CSV table of C-alpha atoms in Angstrom, one decimal:
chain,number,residue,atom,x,y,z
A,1,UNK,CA,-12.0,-56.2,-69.1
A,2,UNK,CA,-10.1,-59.8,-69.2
A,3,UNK,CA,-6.2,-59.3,-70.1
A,4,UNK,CA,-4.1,-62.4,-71.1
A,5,UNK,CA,-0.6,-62.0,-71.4
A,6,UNK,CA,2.0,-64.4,-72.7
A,7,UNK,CA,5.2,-64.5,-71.7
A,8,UNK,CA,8.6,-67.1,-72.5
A,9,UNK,CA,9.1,-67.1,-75.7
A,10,UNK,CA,12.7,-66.5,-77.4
A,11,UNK,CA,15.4,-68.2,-78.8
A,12,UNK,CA,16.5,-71.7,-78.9
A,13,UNK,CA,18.2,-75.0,-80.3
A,14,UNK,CA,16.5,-77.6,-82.2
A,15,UNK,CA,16.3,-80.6,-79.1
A,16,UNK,CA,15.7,-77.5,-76.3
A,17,UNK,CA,12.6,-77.0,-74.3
A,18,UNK,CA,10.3,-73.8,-73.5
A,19,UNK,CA,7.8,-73.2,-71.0
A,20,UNK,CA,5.5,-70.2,-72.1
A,21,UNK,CA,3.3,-68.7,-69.6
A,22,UNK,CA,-0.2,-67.1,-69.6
A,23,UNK,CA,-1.2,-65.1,-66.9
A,24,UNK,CA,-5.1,-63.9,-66.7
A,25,UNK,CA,-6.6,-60.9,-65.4
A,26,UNK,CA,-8.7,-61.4,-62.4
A,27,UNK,CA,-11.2,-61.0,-64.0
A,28,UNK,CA,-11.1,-64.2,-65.7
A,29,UNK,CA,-11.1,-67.0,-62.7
A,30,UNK,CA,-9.4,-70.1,-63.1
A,31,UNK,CA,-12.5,-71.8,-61.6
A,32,UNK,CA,-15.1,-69.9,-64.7
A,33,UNK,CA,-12.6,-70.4,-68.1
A,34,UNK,CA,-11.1,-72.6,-70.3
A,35,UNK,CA,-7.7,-71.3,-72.3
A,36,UNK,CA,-5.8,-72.9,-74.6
A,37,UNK,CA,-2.4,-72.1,-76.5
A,38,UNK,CA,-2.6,-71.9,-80.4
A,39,UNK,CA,0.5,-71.1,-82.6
A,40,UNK,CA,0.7,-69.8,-86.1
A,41,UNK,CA,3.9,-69.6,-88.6
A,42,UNK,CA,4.1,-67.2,-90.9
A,43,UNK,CA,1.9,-68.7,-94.1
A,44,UNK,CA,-0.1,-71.0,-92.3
A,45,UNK,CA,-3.6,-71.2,-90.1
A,46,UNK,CA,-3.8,-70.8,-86.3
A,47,UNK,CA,-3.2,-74.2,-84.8
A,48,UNK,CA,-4.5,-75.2,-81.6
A,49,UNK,CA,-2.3,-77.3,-79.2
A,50,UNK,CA,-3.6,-77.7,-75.9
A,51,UNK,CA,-6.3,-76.7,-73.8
A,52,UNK,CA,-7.1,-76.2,-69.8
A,53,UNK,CA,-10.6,-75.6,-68.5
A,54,UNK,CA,-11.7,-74.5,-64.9
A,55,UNK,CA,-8.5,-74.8,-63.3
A,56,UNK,CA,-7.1,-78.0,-64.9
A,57,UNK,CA,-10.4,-80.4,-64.6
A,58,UNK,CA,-10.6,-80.6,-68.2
A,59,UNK,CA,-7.7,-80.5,-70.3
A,60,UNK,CA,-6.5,-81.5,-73.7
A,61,UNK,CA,-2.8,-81.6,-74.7
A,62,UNK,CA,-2.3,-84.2,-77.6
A,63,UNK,CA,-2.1,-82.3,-80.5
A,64,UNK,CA,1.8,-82.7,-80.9
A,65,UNK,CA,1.8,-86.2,-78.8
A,66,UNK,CA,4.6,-86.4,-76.7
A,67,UNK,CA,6.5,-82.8,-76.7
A,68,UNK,CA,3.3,-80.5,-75.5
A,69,UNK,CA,2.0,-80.3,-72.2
A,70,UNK,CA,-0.4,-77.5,-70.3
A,71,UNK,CA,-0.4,-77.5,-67.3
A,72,UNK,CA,-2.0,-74.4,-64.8
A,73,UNK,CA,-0.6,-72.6,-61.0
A,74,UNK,CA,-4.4,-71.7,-60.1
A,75,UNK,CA,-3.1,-69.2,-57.2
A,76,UNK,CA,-1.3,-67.3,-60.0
A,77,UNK,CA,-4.0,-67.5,-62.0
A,78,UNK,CA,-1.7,-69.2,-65.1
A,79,UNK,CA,-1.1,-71.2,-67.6
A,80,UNK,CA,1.6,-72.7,-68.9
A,81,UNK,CA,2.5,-74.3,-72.1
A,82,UNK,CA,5.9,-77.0,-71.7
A,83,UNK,CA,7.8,-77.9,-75.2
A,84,UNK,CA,10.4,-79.9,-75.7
A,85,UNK,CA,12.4,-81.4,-78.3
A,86,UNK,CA,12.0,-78.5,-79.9
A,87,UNK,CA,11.8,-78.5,-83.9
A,88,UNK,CA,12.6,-75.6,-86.1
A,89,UNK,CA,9.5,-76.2,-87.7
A,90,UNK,CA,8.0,-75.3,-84.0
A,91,UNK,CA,9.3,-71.4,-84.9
A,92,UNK,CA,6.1,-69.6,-84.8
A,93,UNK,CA,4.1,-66.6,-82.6
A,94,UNK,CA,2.5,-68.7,-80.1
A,95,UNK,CA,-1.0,-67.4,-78.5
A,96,UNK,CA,-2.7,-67.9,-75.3
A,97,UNK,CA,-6.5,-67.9,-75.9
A,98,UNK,CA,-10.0,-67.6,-73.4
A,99,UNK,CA,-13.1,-68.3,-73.0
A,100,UNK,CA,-15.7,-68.8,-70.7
A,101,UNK,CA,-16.3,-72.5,-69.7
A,102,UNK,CA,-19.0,-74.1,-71.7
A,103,UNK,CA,-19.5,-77.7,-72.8
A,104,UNK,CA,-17.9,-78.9,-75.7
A,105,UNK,CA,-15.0,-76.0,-75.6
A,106,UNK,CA,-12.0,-78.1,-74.6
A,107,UNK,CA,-13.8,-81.5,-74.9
A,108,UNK,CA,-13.5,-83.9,-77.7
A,109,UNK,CA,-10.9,-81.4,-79.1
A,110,UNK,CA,-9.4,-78.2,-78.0
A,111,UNK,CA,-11.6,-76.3,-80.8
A,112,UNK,CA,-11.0,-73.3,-83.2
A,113,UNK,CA,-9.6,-70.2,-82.9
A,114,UNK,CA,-13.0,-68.6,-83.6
A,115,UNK,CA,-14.1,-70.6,-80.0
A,116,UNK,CA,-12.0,-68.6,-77.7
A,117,UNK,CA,-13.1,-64.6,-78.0
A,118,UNK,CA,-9.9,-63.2,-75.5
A,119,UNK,CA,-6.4,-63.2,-76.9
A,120,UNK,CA,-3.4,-62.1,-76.0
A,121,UNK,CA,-0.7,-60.7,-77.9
A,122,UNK,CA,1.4,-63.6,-78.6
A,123,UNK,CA,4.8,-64.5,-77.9
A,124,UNK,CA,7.8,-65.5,-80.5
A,125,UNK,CA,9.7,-68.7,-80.4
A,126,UNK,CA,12.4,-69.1,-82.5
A,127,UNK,CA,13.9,-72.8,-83.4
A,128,UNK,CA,17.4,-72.2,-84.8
A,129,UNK,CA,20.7,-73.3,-85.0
């Protein structure tokens, strides 16, 4: 059964920086997925920001231009999820999200939330002053 489980979320100043980390089960090799980090506030939709498929081949990241970046440690079998200049409009549980590799998932755009069938249970930053 693939596990995902997010980790690095918290507490921080508008203008800090997180790193959030998803680590996958081994059942669910680098070399045969695609994950992606989505976010949601309270109120609003499940947003997609960046994607990573088969190990970093394939990746998308330009949702928030500028202040997101994914990047992957294959031999630890996670992914990570960089912010900076952090807004408090960024507070919100963030989600790492899986999927088998397939074309079109983390191609043209990092896709929907209803793309991805494994989730994990989500991690809370907090922008505050």
């Amino acid at each position: 059964q693939v596990h995902l489980v997010e980790s690095g979320g918290g507490s921080v100043e508008p203008g800090g920086s997180l790193r959030l980390s998803c680590t996958a089960s081994d059942e669910f090799p680098f070399a045969d997925r695609c994950m992606a980090w989505f976010r949601q506030a309270p109120g609003k939709e499940r947003e997609g920001l960046a994607c990573s498929c088969t190990g970093g081949r394939r990746t998308r990241d330009d949702a928030i231009p500028g202040r997101v970046r994914i990047s992957q440690d294959n031999a630890k079998n996670t992914v990570y999820l960089e912010m900076n200049s952090l807004k408090i409009e960024d507070t919100a549980m963030y989600y790492c999200a899986g999927d088998w590799n397939r074309p079109g998932l983390c191609g043209g755009e990092i896709g929907s939330a209803g793309s991805y069938q494994y989730w994990g249970r989500g991690t809370q930053v907090t922008v505050s002053s």
